[in-house]
CSV table of C-alpha atoms in Angstrom, one decimal:
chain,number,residue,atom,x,y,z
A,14,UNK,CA,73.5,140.3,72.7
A,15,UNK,CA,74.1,139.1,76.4
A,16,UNK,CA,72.0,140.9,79.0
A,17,UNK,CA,73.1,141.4,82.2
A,18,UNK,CA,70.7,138.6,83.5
A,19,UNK,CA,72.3,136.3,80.8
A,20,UNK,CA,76.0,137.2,81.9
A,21,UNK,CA,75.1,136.6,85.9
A,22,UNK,CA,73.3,133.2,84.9
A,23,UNK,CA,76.3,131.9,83.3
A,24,UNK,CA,78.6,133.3,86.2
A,25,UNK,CA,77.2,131.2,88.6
A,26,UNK,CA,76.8,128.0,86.3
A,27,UNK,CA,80.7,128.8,85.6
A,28,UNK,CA,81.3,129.0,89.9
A,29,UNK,CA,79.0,126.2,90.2
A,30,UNK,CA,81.2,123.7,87.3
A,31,UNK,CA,84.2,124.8,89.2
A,32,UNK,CA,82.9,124.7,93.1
A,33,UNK,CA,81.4,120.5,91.7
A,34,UNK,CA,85.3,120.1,90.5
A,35,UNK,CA,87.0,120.9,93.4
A,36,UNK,CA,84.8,119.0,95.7
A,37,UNK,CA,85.5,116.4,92.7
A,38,UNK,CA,89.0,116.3,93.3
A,39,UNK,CA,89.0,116.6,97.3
A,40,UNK,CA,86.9,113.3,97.3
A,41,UNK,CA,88.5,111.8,94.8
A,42,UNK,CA,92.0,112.4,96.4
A,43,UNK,CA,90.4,111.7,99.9
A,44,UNK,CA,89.3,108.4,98.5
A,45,UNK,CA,92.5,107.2,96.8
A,46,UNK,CA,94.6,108.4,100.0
A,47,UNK,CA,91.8,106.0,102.3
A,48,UNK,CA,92.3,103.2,99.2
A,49,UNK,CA,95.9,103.5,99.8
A,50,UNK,CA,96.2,103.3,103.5
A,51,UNK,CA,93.1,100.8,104.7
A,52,UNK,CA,91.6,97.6,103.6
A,53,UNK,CA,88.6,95.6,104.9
A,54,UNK,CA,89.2,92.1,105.5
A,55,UNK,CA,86.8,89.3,106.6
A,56,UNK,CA,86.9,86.8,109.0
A,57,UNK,CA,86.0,83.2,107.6
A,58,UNK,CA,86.2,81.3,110.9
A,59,UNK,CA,84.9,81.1,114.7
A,60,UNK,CA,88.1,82.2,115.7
A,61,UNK,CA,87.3,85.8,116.8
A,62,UNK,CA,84.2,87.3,117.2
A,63,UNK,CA,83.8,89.9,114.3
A,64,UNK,CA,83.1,88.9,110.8
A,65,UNK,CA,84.6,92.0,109.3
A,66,UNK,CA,87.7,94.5,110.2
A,67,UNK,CA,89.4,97.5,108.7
A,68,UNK,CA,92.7,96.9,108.4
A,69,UNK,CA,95.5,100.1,108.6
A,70,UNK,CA,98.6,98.9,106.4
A,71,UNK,CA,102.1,99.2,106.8
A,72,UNK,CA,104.4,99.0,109.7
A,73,UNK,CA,103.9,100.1,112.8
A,74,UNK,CA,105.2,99.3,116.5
A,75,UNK,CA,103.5,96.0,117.3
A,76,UNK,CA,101.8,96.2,120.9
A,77,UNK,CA,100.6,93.4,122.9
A,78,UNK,CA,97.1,92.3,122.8
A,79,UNK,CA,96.6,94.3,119.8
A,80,UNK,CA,94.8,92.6,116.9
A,81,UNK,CA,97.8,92.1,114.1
A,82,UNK,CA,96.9,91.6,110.0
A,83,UNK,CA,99.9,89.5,108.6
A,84,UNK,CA,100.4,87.1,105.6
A,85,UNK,CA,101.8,83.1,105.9
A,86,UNK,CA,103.7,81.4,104.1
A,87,UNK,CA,102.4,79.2,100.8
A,88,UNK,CA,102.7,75.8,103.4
A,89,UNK,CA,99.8,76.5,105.5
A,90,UNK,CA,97.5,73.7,104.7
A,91,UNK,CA,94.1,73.9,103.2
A,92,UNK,CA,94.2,78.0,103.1
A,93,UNK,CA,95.0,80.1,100.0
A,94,UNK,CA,98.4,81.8,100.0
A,95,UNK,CA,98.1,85.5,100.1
A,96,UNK,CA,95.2,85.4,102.7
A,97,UNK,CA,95.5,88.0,105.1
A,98,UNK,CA,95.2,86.8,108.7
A,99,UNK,CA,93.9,88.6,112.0
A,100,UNK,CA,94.8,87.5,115.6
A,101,UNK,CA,96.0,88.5,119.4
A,102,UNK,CA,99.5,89.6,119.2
A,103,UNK,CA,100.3,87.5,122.7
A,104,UNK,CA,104.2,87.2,122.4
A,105,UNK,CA,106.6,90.2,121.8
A,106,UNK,CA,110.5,89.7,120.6
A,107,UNK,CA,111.9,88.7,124.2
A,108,UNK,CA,109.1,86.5,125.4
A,109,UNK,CA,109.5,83.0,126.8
A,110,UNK,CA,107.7,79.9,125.1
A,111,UNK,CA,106.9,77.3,127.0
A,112,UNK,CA,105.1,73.9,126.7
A,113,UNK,CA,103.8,72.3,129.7
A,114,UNK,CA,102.0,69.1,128.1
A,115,UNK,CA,99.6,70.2,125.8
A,116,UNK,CA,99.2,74.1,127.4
A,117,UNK,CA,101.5,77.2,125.8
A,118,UNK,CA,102.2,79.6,128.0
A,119,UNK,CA,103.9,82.8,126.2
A,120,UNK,CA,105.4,85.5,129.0
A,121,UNK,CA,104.0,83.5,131.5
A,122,UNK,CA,100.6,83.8,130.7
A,123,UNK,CA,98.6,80.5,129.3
A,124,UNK,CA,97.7,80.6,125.6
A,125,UNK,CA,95.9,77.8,124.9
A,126,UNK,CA,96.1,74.1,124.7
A,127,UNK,CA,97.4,72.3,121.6
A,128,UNK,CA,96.0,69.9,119.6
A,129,UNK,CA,97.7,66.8,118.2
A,130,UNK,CA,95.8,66.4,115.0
A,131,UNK,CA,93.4,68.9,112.7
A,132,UNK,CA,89.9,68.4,112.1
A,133,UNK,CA,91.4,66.6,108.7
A,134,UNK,CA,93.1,64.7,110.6
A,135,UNK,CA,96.8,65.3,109.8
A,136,UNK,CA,99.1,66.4,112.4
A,137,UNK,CA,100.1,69.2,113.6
A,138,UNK,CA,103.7,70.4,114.7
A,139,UNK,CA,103.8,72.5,117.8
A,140,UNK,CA,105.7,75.7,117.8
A,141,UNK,CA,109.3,75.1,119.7
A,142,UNK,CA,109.8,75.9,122.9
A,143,UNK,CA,112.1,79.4,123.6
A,144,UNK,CA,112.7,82.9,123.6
A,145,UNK,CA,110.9,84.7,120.9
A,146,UNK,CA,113.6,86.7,118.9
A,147,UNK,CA,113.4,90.3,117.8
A,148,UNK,CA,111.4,90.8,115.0
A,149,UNK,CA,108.9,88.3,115.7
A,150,UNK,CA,105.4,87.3,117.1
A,151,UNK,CA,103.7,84.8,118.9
A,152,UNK,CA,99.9,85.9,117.3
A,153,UNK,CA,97.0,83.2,118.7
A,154,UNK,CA,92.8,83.9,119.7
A,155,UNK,CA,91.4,82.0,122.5
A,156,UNK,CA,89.4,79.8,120.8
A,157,UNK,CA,90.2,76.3,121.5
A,158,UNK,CA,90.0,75.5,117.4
A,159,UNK,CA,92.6,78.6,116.6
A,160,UNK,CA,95.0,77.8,113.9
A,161,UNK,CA,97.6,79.9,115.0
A,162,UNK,CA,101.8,80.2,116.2
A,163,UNK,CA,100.9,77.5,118.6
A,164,UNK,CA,101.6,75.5,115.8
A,165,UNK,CA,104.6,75.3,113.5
A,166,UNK,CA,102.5,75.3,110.0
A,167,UNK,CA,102.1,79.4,111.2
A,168,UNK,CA,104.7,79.5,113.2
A,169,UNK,CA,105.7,83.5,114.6
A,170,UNK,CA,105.4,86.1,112.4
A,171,UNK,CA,108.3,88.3,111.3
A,172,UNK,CA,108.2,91.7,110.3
A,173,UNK,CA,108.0,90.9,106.7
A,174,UNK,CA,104.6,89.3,107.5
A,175,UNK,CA,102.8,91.8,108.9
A,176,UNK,CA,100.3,93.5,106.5
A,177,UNK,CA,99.1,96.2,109.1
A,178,UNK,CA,96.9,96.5,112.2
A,179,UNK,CA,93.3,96.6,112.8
A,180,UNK,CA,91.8,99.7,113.6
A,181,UNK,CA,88.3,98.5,113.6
């Protein structure tokens, strides 16, 4: 026969089960909503200060200076395709590209010099010269070894590229 003791005791074991599967499901949905919207990504080279970023996906409106996420093409030498990238957005859709010797300047602001060969010693391509159409980005870091749109092998980044921004 249940006694009134036995009856509360199970009550609260029954409010507790249910109270532990709600927070369950709150954390759980929490989680695969963060899952779903972020990613961290690591930085493998000398190119930018931080080893390690959290990455917001999607679209977004691209601002200057910002620190862009994208995805290059399979050509890139010596990097695995599907590698997601982080650098400087430098050069909106509208922005002049200019070469004056070696030195890129992008809205009239000096990017960086380029260099003629890679550390492997194969050549490298410079970006062209021009306006930067809509759609696109000139993405570079300040450090003088940056593999980035200076150089044709990246290129500017489209739209289609971009895998999200960095939020951290």
């Amino acid at each position: 026969m249940a006694t009134p003791e036995r009856l509360e005791k199970a009550r609260r074991l029954r409010n507790y089960l249910l109270l532990s599967l709600g927070v369950g499901v709150v954390w759980g949905t929490a989680l695969l909503w963060v899952i779903a919207h972020y990613r961290l990504a690591g930085n493998e080279t000398n190119s930018l200060p931080d080893r390690f970023f959290i990455i917001e996906q999607g679209l977004h409106p691209v601002l200057r200076d910002e620190l862009l996420a994208f995805h290059v093409g399979a050509g890139v030498r010596h990097y695995p395709s599907g590698m997601v990238w982080v650098k400087s957005v430098v050069g909106l859709p509208g922005d002049s590209i200019e070469w004056h010797a070696d030195v890129v300047t992008v809205a009239g602001k000096v990017v960086g010099k380029a260099k003629a060969v890679n550390r492997f010693g194969e050549t490298l391509t410079r970006t062209p010269a021009g306006i930067i159409p809509a759609g696109h980005y000139f993405v570079a870091t300040p450090h003088p070894d940056s593999y980035d749109s200076r150089y044709s092998d990246i290129g500017l980044i489209g739209d289609a590229q971009i895998a999200g921004r960095v939020v951290w």
